[in-house]
Coordinates of C-alpha atoms in Angstrom, one line a residue:
M1 CA 5.6 1.3 22.4
K2 CA 2.8 1.9 24.9
P3 CA 2.3 -1.0 27.3
E4 CA -0.7 -3.1 26.8
F5 CA -2.5 -5.4 29.2
N6 CA -4.3 -8.6 28.9
L7 CA -7.2 -8.7 31.3
S8 CA -8.6 -12.1 30.2
R9 CA -10.0 -14.4 32.9
R10 CA -7.5 -17.0 31.8
N11 CA -4.6 -14.8 32.8
L12 CA -6.2 -13.7 36.1
L13 CA -6.8 -17.4 36.9
K14 CA -3.2 -18.3 36.1
G15 CA -2.0 -15.5 38.4
S16 CA -4.3 -16.6 41.2
L17 CA -3.2 -20.2 41.0
A18 CA 0.4 -19.2 41.0
A19 CA -0.2 -17.1 44.1
I20 CA -1.8 -20.0 45.9
V21 CA 1.0 -22.4 45.0
A22 CA 3.4 -19.8 46.3
G23 CA 1.8 -20.1 49.7
G24 CA -0.3 -17.1 50.4
L25 CA -3.7 -15.8 49.4
E26 CA -2.5 -12.3 50.3
Q27 CA -0.2 -12.5 47.2
I28 CA -3.1 -13.1 44.7
A29 CA -3.4 -9.5 43.9
A30 CA 0.3 -9.2 43.0
F31 CA 0.2 -12.2 40.8
A32 CA -3.0 -11.1 39.1
V33 CA -1.3 -8.0 37.6
P34 CA -2.1 -8.2 33.9
E35 CA 0.7 -9.6 31.6
T36 CA 2.4 -7.6 29.0
Q37 CA 2.8 -9.5 25.8
P38 CA 4.7 -7.8 22.9
I39 CA 3.2 -7.7 19.5
R40 CA 5.2 -9.6 16.9
Y41 CA 5.1 -10.1 13.2
L42 CA 5.8 -13.7 12.4
D43 CA 7.0 -14.8 9.0
V44 CA 4.4 -17.4 8.0
T45 CA 5.2 -17.5 4.3
R46 CA 6.2 -21.2 4.1
Q47 CA 3.5 -22.6 6.3
A48 CA 0.9 -20.5 4.4
G49 CA 1.9 -22.2 1.2
I50 CA 3.3 -19.1 -0.6
R51 CA 6.1 -20.3 -2.9
F52 CA 7.1 -17.3 -5.0
I53 CA 10.5 -16.1 -6.1
H54 CA 10.7 -12.8 -8.0
Y55 CA 12.6 -13.0 -11.3
T56 CA 14.6 -10.0 -12.5
G57 CA 15.7 -11.5 -15.9
A58 CA 19.2 -10.5 -15.1
F59 CA 22.0 -12.0 -17.3
G60 CA 25.0 -9.8 -16.4
K61 CA 24.1 -6.7 -18.4
R62 CA 22.9 -4.7 -15.3
Y63 CA 19.8 -3.3 -17.0
L64 CA 17.8 -0.7 -15.1
P65 CA 14.5 -2.7 -14.9
E66 CA 16.3 -5.5 -13.0
T67 CA 16.7 -3.2 -9.9
M68 CA 13.0 -2.1 -9.6
G69 CA 11.4 -5.3 -8.3
S70 CA 7.6 -5.6 -8.5
G71 CA 4.6 -5.2 -6.4
C72 CA 1.8 -7.3 -4.8
A73 CA -1.9 -7.0 -4.0
F74 CA -4.6 -8.3 -1.8
I75 CA -7.8 -9.0 -3.6
D76 CA -10.9 -10.9 -2.7
Y77 CA -11.3 -12.2 -6.2
N78 CA -14.1 -14.8 -5.4
N79 CA -16.1 -12.6 -2.9
D80 CA -15.8 -15.1 0.0
G81 CA -14.8 -12.4 2.4
L82 CA -11.1 -13.6 2.6
P83 CA -8.3 -11.5 1.1
D84 CA -6.4 -13.5 -1.6
I85 CA -2.8 -12.7 -2.7
L86 CA -1.6 -11.6 -6.1
L87 CA 2.2 -11.4 -6.8
I88 CA 3.6 -9.6 -9.8
Q89 CA 6.4 -11.3 -11.7
G90 CA 9.2 -10.3 -14.1
K91 CA 10.5 -12.3 -17.1
D92 CA 13.5 -12.8 -19.4
F93 CA 14.6 -10.1 -21.7
P94 CA 14.1 -10.8 -25.4
G95 CA 16.7 -13.2 -26.8
H96 CA 18.0 -14.3 -23.3
F97 CA 15.6 -17.1 -22.3
H98 CA 16.3 -18.8 -19.0
R99 CA 13.0 -19.9 -17.6
H100 CA 9.2 -19.5 -17.9
T101 CA 7.6 -17.2 -15.3
T102 CA 4.1 -15.9 -14.7
Q103 CA 2.1 -13.8 -12.2
K104 CA 0.8 -15.7 -9.2
L105 CA -2.6 -15.8 -7.6
Y106 CA -3.0 -17.5 -4.2
R107 CA -6.5 -18.2 -2.9
N108 CA -7.1 -17.8 0.8
N109 CA -8.3 -21.1 2.3
G110 CA -9.5 -19.5 5.5
N111 CA -7.3 -21.7 7.7
G112 CA -4.0 -19.9 7.5
T113 CA -3.0 -21.4 4.2
F114 CA -3.2 -20.4 0.6
T115 CA -3.6 -22.4 -2.7
D116 CA -2.0 -21.5 -6.0
V117 CA -4.9 -21.0 -8.4
T118 CA -3.0 -19.1 -11.0
E119 CA -3.7 -21.3 -14.0
R120 CA -7.3 -22.0 -13.3
A121 CA -7.9 -18.3 -12.8
G122 CA -6.4 -17.5 -16.2
L123 CA -3.5 -15.5 -14.7
G124 CA -0.6 -17.5 -16.0
I125 CA 0.5 -14.4 -17.9
E126 CA 4.1 -14.0 -18.8
M127 CA 5.1 -10.3 -18.8
Y128 CA 7.7 -8.1 -17.2
G129 CA 5.3 -7.0 -14.5
M130 CA 5.8 -4.1 -12.2
G131 CA 2.7 -2.7 -10.5
V132 CA -0.9 -3.6 -9.7
A133 CA -4.2 -1.9 -8.9
V134 CA -7.5 -3.5 -7.8
G135 CA -10.9 -2.1 -8.4
D136 CA -14.4 -2.9 -9.8
Y137 CA -14.3 -0.7 -12.9
D138 CA -17.6 -2.0 -14.3
N139 CA -19.6 -2.0 -11.0
D140 CA -20.6 -5.7 -11.4
G141 CA -19.6 -6.6 -7.8
Y142 CA -16.4 -8.3 -8.6
D143 CA -12.9 -6.7 -8.4
D144 CA -10.8 -6.5 -11.5
I145 CA -7.0 -6.2 -11.9
Y146 CA -4.8 -3.8 -13.7
I147 CA -1.1 -4.9 -14.1
T148 CA 1.6 -2.5 -15.3
G149 CA 4.9 -3.6 -16.8
L150 CA 7.8 -3.0 -19.0
G151 CA 6.4 -2.0 -22.4
E152 CA 3.0 -3.5 -21.8
S153 CA 0.1 -3.7 -19.4
R154 CA -3.0 -5.9 -18.7
L155 CA -6.6 -5.1 -17.7
L156 CA -8.0 -8.4 -16.4
H157 CA -11.8 -8.5 -16.0
N158 CA -13.2 -10.7 -13.3
E159 CA -15.6 -13.1 -14.9
H160 CA -17.4 -14.0 -11.6
N161 CA -16.5 -17.7 -11.9
G162 CA -13.0 -17.6 -10.4
T163 CA -11.4 -16.6 -13.7
F164 CA -10.2 -13.5 -15.4
K165 CA -10.3 -12.3 -19.0
D166 CA -7.7 -10.0 -20.7
V167 CA -9.6 -7.0 -22.0
T168 CA -6.7 -4.6 -22.4
K169 CA -7.1 -3.9 -26.1
S170 CA -10.9 -3.7 -26.2
A171 CA -10.9 -1.5 -23.1
G172 CA -8.3 0.9 -24.6
V173 CA -6.0 1.0 -21.5
D174 CA -2.8 -0.4 -23.0
N175 CA 0.2 1.4 -21.6
T176 CA 3.4 0.8 -23.6
G177 CA 5.7 2.8 -21.3
F178 CA 7.8 1.5 -18.4
G179 CA 4.7 1.2 -16.1
A180 CA 5.0 1.4 -12.4
S181 CA 2.3 2.2 -9.8
A182 CA -1.3 2.6 -10.7
A183 CA -4.6 3.6 -8.9
W184 CA -8.3 3.5 -9.6
V185 CA -10.0 6.8 -8.9
D186 CA -13.3 8.3 -9.8
Y187 CA -11.9 11.7 -10.5
D188 CA -15.1 13.2 -12.0
K189 CA -17.4 11.5 -9.6
D190 CA -19.7 10.0 -12.2
G191 CA -19.9 6.7 -10.4
R192 CA -17.3 4.9 -12.6
L193 CA -13.7 4.2 -11.7
D194 CA -11.1 5.8 -13.9
L195 CA -7.4 4.7 -14.1
F196 CA -4.3 6.6 -13.3
V197 CA -1.0 5.0 -14.4
C198 CA 2.6 6.0 -13.6
N199 CA 5.4 5.6 -16.1
Y200 CA 9.0 5.6 -15.0
V201 CA 11.6 6.4 -17.7
K202 CA 12.2 5.8 -21.3
W203 CA 14.3 2.7 -21.4
S204 CA 15.0 -0.2 -23.8
E205 CA 17.9 -2.6 -24.4
K206 CA 18.9 -0.6 -27.4
T207 CA 19.0 2.7 -25.4
D208 CA 20.7 1.2 -22.3
I209 CA 23.4 3.5 -20.9
Y210 CA 26.8 2.4 -19.5
C211 CA 27.3 3.6 -15.9
S212 CA 30.0 2.7 -13.3
L213 CA 30.5 3.1 -9.6
D214 CA 34.2 2.5 -9.6
G215 CA 35.2 3.5 -13.1
R216 CA 36.0 -0.1 -14.1
N217 CA 32.8 -2.2 -13.8
K218 CA 29.3 -1.6 -15.1
S219 CA 26.8 -0.6 -12.5
Y220 CA 23.1 0.2 -12.5
C221 CA 22.5 3.7 -13.8
T222 CA 20.4 6.2 -11.8
P223 CA 17.3 7.5 -13.5
E224 CA 19.0 10.8 -14.1
A225 CA 20.7 9.1 -17.1
Y226 CA 17.4 8.6 -18.8
S227 CA 14.6 10.7 -20.2
G228 CA 11.4 10.9 -18.3
D229 CA 7.9 9.9 -19.3
T230 CA 4.4 11.0 -18.5
C231 CA 1.7 9.5 -16.3
R232 CA -1.5 8.4 -18.1
L233 CA -5.1 9.1 -17.1
F234 CA -7.8 6.9 -18.6
H235 CA -11.4 8.0 -18.3
N236 CA -14.1 5.3 -17.8
L237 CA -16.7 5.7 -20.5
G238 CA -19.0 3.2 -18.9
N239 CA -19.3 0.7 -21.7
G240 CA -16.3 -1.4 -21.0
R241 CA -14.1 1.2 -22.7
F242 CA -11.8 4.0 -21.6
E243 CA -10.5 7.2 -23.2
D244 CA -7.0 8.4 -22.7
V245 CA -7.5 11.9 -21.4
T246 CA -3.9 12.6 -20.3
G247 CA -3.5 15.7 -22.3
K248 CA -7.0 17.3 -22.0
A249 CA -7.0 16.6 -18.2
G250 CA -3.7 18.5 -17.7
I251 CA -1.7 15.4 -16.6
Y252 CA 0.7 15.2 -19.5
D253 CA 4.3 15.8 -18.4
P254 CA 7.2 14.0 -20.2
T255 CA 9.7 15.1 -17.6
G256 CA 8.3 12.9 -14.8
K257 CA 10.1 9.8 -13.6
N258 CA 7.0 8.5 -11.9
L259 CA 7.0 5.6 -9.5
G260 CA 4.3 6.0 -6.8
V261 CA 0.8 7.4 -6.8
A262 CA -1.5 8.3 -3.9
V263 CA -5.1 9.6 -4.1
I264 CA -5.5 12.4 -1.6
D265 CA -8.2 15.1 -1.1
Y266 CA -5.6 17.4 0.3
D267 CA -7.8 20.5 0.3
N268 CA -10.9 18.7 1.6
D269 CA -13.2 20.0 -1.1
G270 CA -14.7 16.5 -1.7
W271 CA -12.8 15.9 -5.0
P272 CA -9.9 13.5 -5.3
D273 CA -6.5 15.0 -6.0
V274 CA -3.5 12.9 -7.0
A275 CA 0.1 12.9 -5.6
V276 CA 2.9 11.3 -7.6
S277 CA 6.3 10.4 -6.2
N278 CA 9.1 11.0 -8.7
D279 CA 12.6 9.5 -8.8
T280 CA 15.1 12.5 -9.0
Q281 CA 12.4 14.8 -10.2
P282 CA 10.0 16.9 -8.0
T283 CA 7.0 15.2 -6.4
K284 CA 3.8 16.2 -8.3
L285 CA 0.5 17.2 -6.7
Y286 CA -2.4 17.4 -9.2
R287 CA -5.3 19.4 -7.8
N288 CA -8.7 18.4 -9.1
N289 CA -10.3 21.5 -10.7
R290 CA -13.7 19.8 -10.6
N291 CA -14.3 20.1 -14.3
G292 CA -12.4 17.1 -15.6
T293 CA -9.0 18.8 -15.4
F294 CA -6.1 19.1 -12.9
S295 CA -3.6 21.7 -12.0
E296 CA -0.1 20.8 -10.8
V297 CA 0.5 22.6 -7.5
A298 CA 3.3 20.7 -5.7
V299 CA 5.6 23.7 -5.4
E300 CA 3.0 26.0 -3.9
A301 CA 1.8 23.2 -1.6
G302 CA 5.3 22.5 -0.3
V303 CA 5.6 18.9 -1.3
A304 CA 7.8 19.1 -4.5
F305 CA 11.1 19.1 -2.8
S306 CA 12.9 18.2 0.4
E307 CA 13.3 20.7 3.3
D308 CA 16.5 22.0 1.7
G309 CA 15.0 22.4 -1.8
I310 CA 16.2 19.2 -3.4
A311 CA 14.3 16.9 -5.7
R312 CA 14.8 13.5 -4.1
G313 CA 14.8 10.0 -5.4
A314 CA 11.3 9.1 -4.4
M315 CA 9.7 5.7 -4.7
G316 CA 6.7 4.8 -2.5
I317 CA 4.0 7.2 -1.3
D318 CA 0.9 7.1 0.9
A319 CA -1.7 9.6 2.3
D320 CA -3.4 9.5 5.7
D321 CA -4.7 11.8 8.4
F322 CA -2.2 10.3 10.9
D323 CA -2.8 13.0 13.6
D324 CA -6.6 13.1 13.4
S325 CA -6.6 16.7 12.3
G326 CA -9.1 16.3 9.6
H327 CA -6.5 17.0 6.9
P328 CA -4.7 14.1 5.1
S329 CA -0.9 14.2 5.1
L330 CA 1.7 12.5 2.9
A331 CA 4.6 10.0 3.5
V332 CA 7.2 9.6 0.7
G333 CA 9.9 6.9 0.6
N334 CA 13.2 8.3 -0.7
F335 CA 16.8 7.2 -1.7
S336 CA 19.5 6.4 0.8
N337 CA 21.0 9.4 2.5
Q338 CA 17.8 11.4 1.9
M339 CA 15.4 10.1 4.6
L340 CA 11.7 9.7 4.4
G341 CA 9.5 12.7 3.6
L342 CA 6.6 13.1 6.1
Y343 CA 4.6 16.1 4.8
H344 CA 2.2 17.3 7.4
N345 CA -1.0 18.9 6.0
E346 CA -1.3 22.3 7.8
G347 CA -4.9 22.7 6.7
N348 CA -4.3 25.7 4.4
R349 CA -3.3 23.9 1.2
F350 CA 0.2 23.7 2.5
F351 CA 2.4 21.0 3.8
I352 CA 5.5 21.0 6.1
D353 CA 8.0 18.1 6.1
I354 CA 8.3 17.2 9.7
A355 CA 10.6 14.1 9.2
P356 CA 13.9 16.0 9.7
S357 CA 13.0 16.9 13.2
S358 CA 11.5 13.5 14.1
E359 CA 12.4 9.9 14.7
V360 CA 11.0 9.1 11.2
G361 CA 13.8 11.1 9.6
R362 CA 16.6 10.0 11.8
A363 CA 15.8 6.3 11.5
S364 CA 15.3 6.3 7.8
L365 CA 18.4 8.4 6.8
L366 CA 20.4 5.5 5.4
S367 CA 17.5 3.5 4.0
L368 CA 16.4 3.3 0.4
S369 CA 12.6 3.1 0.8
F370 CA 10.2 1.6 -1.6
G371 CA 6.8 0.4 -0.4
L372 CA 5.2 2.2 2.5
F373 CA 1.8 2.6 4.1
F374 CA -0.1 3.9 7.1
F375 CA -1.9 1.3 9.1
D376 CA -2.9 0.7 12.8
Y377 CA -1.0 -2.5 13.7
D378 CA -1.9 -2.4 17.4
L379 CA -5.4 -1.1 17.0
D380 CA -5.0 1.8 19.4
G381 CA -6.8 4.2 17.0
L382 CA -3.6 5.9 15.7
E383 CA -2.2 5.1 12.3
D384 CA 1.3 3.8 12.3
L385 CA 3.8 3.7 9.4
F386 CA 5.4 0.7 7.7
V387 CA 8.4 1.1 5.3
A388 CA 10.0 -1.6 3.0
N389 CA 13.6 -0.9 2.3
G390 CA 16.4 -2.2 0.0
H391 CA 19.1 -0.7 -2.2
I392 CA 19.3 -1.0 -6.0
E393 CA 23.0 -1.5 -6.2
P394 CA 24.4 -4.8 -4.9
D395 CA 27.9 -3.4 -4.5
I396 CA 26.9 -0.1 -2.8
N397 CA 28.7 -1.1 0.4
R398 CA 32.0 -0.9 -1.5
V399 CA 31.7 2.8 -2.1
Q400 CA 29.4 3.8 0.8
P401 CA 30.4 1.7 3.8
Q402 CA 27.5 2.9 5.9
V403 CA 24.9 1.8 3.3
T404 CA 23.9 -1.8 2.6
Y405 CA 22.1 -3.6 -0.3
A406 CA 19.7 -5.5 2.0
E407 CA 18.1 -3.4 4.6
L408 CA 15.8 -3.7 7.6
P409 CA 12.1 -2.9 7.2
L410 CA 11.1 0.0 9.4
V411 CA 7.9 0.4 11.5
F412 CA 7.1 3.7 13.3
H413 CA 4.5 3.6 16.1
N414 CA 2.3 6.6 16.3
E415 CA 2.6 8.1 19.8
G416 CA 0.1 10.9 19.0
H417 CA 0.7 14.6 18.4
S418 CA 2.8 13.8 15.3
H419 CA 5.4 11.9 17.3
F420 CA 6.6 8.5 16.1
Q421 CA 8.8 5.8 17.6
S422 CA 10.9 3.3 15.6
V423 CA 9.7 -0.2 16.7
G424 CA 10.5 -2.5 13.8
K425 CA 13.1 -4.7 15.5
A426 CA 10.8 -5.1 18.6
L427 CA 8.0 -6.3 16.3
G428 CA 10.3 -9.0 14.8
F429 CA 11.6 -7.3 11.6
T430 CA 15.2 -8.2 12.2
Q431 CA 16.2 -9.7 8.8
K432 CA 17.6 -7.4 6.2
L433 CA 15.9 -7.7 2.8
V434 CA 16.0 -6.1 -0.6
A435 CA 12.4 -5.2 -0.3
R436 CA 10.2 -3.5 -2.9
G437 CA 6.4 -3.8 -2.8
A438 CA 4.3 -3.9 0.4
A439 CA 0.6 -4.2 1.2
Y440 CA -1.6 -5.0 4.2
A441 CA -4.8 -7.0 4.9
D442 CA -6.4 -9.0 7.7
I443 CA -5.8 -12.5 6.3
N444 CA -7.3 -14.4 9.2
N445 CA -10.2 -12.3 10.3
D446 CA -8.9 -11.5 13.7
G447 CA -9.1 -7.7 13.2
A448 CA -5.3 -7.3 13.2
L449 CA -3.5 -6.2 10.0
D450 CA -1.0 -8.6 8.4
I451 CA 1.7 -7.6 5.9
L452 CA 2.7 -8.9 2.4
L453 CA 6.1 -7.9 1.1
T454 CA 8.1 -8.5 -2.1
T455 CA 11.8 -8.6 -2.6
N456 CA 13.9 -7.9 -5.7
G457 CA 15.0 -11.3 -7.1
G458 CA 14.0 -13.0 -3.9
P459 CA 11.0 -14.6 -2.2
A460 CA 7.8 -12.9 -1.2
R461 CA 7.2 -12.7 2.5
L462 CA 3.9 -13.0 4.4
Y463 CA 3.9 -11.7 8.0
R464 CA 1.1 -12.5 10.4
N465 CA 0.3 -10.0 13.2
E466 CA 0.5 -11.9 16.5
G467 CA -0.9 -9.9 19.5
G468 CA -2.3 -6.9 17.7
D469 CA -5.8 -8.3 18.3
R470 CA -5.7 -7.6 22.0
N471 CA -7.2 -4.2 21.3
N472 CA -10.7 -3.9 19.8
A473 CA -11.6 -2.7 16.3
I474 CA -14.3 -2.5 13.7
R475 CA -13.8 -3.0 10.0
I476 CA -15.9 -1.3 7.4
K477 CA -16.4 -2.5 3.8
T478 CA -18.2 0.0 1.6
V479 CA -20.6 -0.9 -1.2
G480 CA -21.5 2.0 -3.5
T481 CA -24.8 2.3 -5.4
R482 CA -24.7 5.8 -6.9
S483 CA -21.0 5.9 -6.3
N484 CA -18.6 3.2 -7.7
R485 CA -19.3 -0.2 -6.3
D486 CA -16.2 -0.5 -4.2
G487 CA -16.9 2.9 -2.6
I488 CA -13.4 4.0 -3.6
G489 CA -13.1 7.7 -2.5
A490 CA -15.5 7.3 0.4
R491 CA -14.5 9.3 3.5
V492 CA -15.2 7.4 6.7
R493 CA -15.0 8.8 10.3
V494 CA -15.3 6.6 13.3
K495 CA -16.0 8.2 16.7
T496 CA -15.4 6.8 20.2
P497 CA -15.5 8.5 23.6
T498 CA -11.7 8.9 23.2
G499 CA -11.6 10.5 19.7
V500 CA -12.2 10.4 16.0
N501 CA -10.4 8.3 13.4
E502 CA -10.7 9.2 9.7
Q503 CA -9.7 7.1 6.7
R504 CA -10.6 7.0 3.0
V505 CA -11.2 3.9 0.8
H506 CA -8.4 4.1 -1.7
S507 CA -6.7 2.2 -4.5
G508 CA -2.9 2.6 -5.1
S509 CA -0.4 4.0 -2.6
S510 CA 2.7 2.1 -1.3
Y511 CA 4.9 1.1 -4.3
C512 CA 3.4 -0.8 -7.2
S513 CA 1.1 -2.5 -4.7
Q514 CA -2.5 -2.6 -3.5
S515 CA -3.7 -3.2 0.1
E516 CA -7.2 -4.4 0.9
L517 CA -10.0 -2.0 0.3
T518 CA -11.7 -2.7 3.6
L519 CA -10.9 -0.1 6.3
T520 CA -9.7 -1.1 9.8
F521 CA -10.4 1.3 12.7
G522 CA -8.7 0.5 16.0
L523 CA -10.8 1.2 19.1
G524 CA -8.3 0.5 21.8
R525 CA -10.2 -0.7 24.9
E526 CA -13.6 0.8 23.7
D527 CA -16.2 -1.9 23.2
Q528 CA -18.1 0.0 20.5
A529 CA -17.9 2.9 18.1
T530 CA -20.5 5.4 19.1
E531 CA -20.8 6.7 15.5
A532 CA -19.6 6.1 12.0
Q533 CA -20.0 8.7 9.3
I534 CA -19.6 7.9 5.6
E535 CA -19.3 10.6 2.9
W536 CA -19.7 8.9 -0.4
P537 CA -18.2 10.2 -3.7
S538 CA -21.8 10.9 -4.9
G539 CA -22.3 13.3 -2.0
Q540 CA -24.5 10.9 -0.1
Q541 CA -23.9 11.1 3.7
D542 CA -24.7 8.2 6.0
E543 CA -24.5 8.0 9.8
L544 CA -24.4 4.7 11.7
K545 CA -24.8 4.6 15.5
Y546 CA -23.3 2.2 18.1
L547 CA -21.4 -0.3 16.1
K548 CA -20.2 -3.1 18.4
A549 CA -16.5 -3.8 18.4
N550 CA -14.8 -6.8 16.7
S551 CA -16.9 -7.2 13.6
T552 CA -16.6 -6.3 9.9
Y553 CA -19.5 -4.2 8.8
T554 CA -20.5 -4.2 5.1
V555 CA -22.3 -0.9 4.5
Q556 CA -24.2 -0.1 1.4
E557 CA -24.5 3.5 0.2
G558 CA -27.7 4.8 1.9
G559 CA -26.7 3.5 5.3
K560 CA -27.9 -0.1 5.1
I561 CA -25.7 -2.6 6.9
L562 CA -25.7 -5.6 4.6
S563 CA -23.7 -7.8 7.1
A564 CA -21.9 -7.7 10.4
K565 CA -19.3 -10.5 10.5
P566 CA -17.7 -11.1 13.9
F567 CA -13.9 -11.5 14.1
K568 CA -12.4 -14.9 14.9
R569 CA -10.7 -14.3 18.3

């Protein structure tokens, strides 16, 4: 990790006093050398008031869904400018009741603590939940929630008064498969958010298959034992209803074993494409044909397989222009002994997996990776990579001594020029977990990104970024007018004297999880962004000049700054 220096007057004064006490003014300069303080992620789950244990419903049968965990989301459901927390929960299998469980919503109190508001918000819903996506599908200014699950799904409309209403049936977005990740995306650029839903495999208690690691005891089957299922695409009709356009849009594919989805304009034509990570099946890349249909192009784009031509066990996925080339690349979390995929966009509709020749590949070889995302944890202007890991088989160490059930999270610091350094332990991630979902947000308005993580059959974890706020940043929240209200799909470029950082407002990514929609741009030591350019899904292009550091700017389509809220530092 690059050294960072704290040049505050407090530290200079402390150094000066120490020099005087030591007996020599000539030593002041030496003692005034800036201190180097490491960035740390502190587990603040308990003190924040988060009391959540994921429930798998396991009762000794070793059913496949028990291994998959669930996701999490950050959502500012009450529009107070503070990201709240939504945690997705499992439940008992039919006929095997053990305890009552529901999804959980925690309101951010703005003082480092959260309050459980599940029941008053109308989210005390019992379902075998898996994934979640957040977006304002009816453009009323309040974000809505879509939850996927085993055999059912829920669309929850934000009623503007702190409560949600289940409108799944009336909206026509019920998904009866083994739902996983989902994403809101305006694929036809009509100003309304459409919904893309991943389905895993065809599984039920009646069709459960017996598998064994040792030939004597039942173990969890791999997805290869089950038939696949198709993703679903629901087109927003604009009247509170959606149409299932999976077939006519070219998305239908019953061979998929779909777990993760990332929206990526990989060819920079201004239309959102969709990448889907598949477990033991080739990764899919759906190119937007700009006429309401998609073409699957993963093989020709170079992202379908590993470097040696193998379809890997892929879980989480994210897209980002991590090398500031102007072309978004892909990261894919894979099964143990397969390493991460880090597909670099070459700018000619083709990707090359650079993980095998990098620290990313070497450090992740034995990990089974679920949630992952790009984010700038030290605000130096380069997007780093977080990876949540955990195996699916509790007894894996008996047959593969080098692989463990609980695994360390990984963090890769972006050193520039497509080079990454593994720094997870140095950041405080030293406890092995059976991790699944992961998301990020700035929970305390200091500009530094914090992390929410779920574990399979265990507690959710909230990690606060301590020290990442030493560098400067700006945050941009987009508000569409002609485009969808959240500005999902907007391409934002922030320029400083030292370079350009580009990000897109996006739903989905990671694994079954949703990070905040507000974008964070690290500025390093720069005290302002000289320019911010926003290309909206509608085609509108806005340009903002000289944005001072350490504030969150809410920008309306058309270039109007609705608010500039300073960070708390």
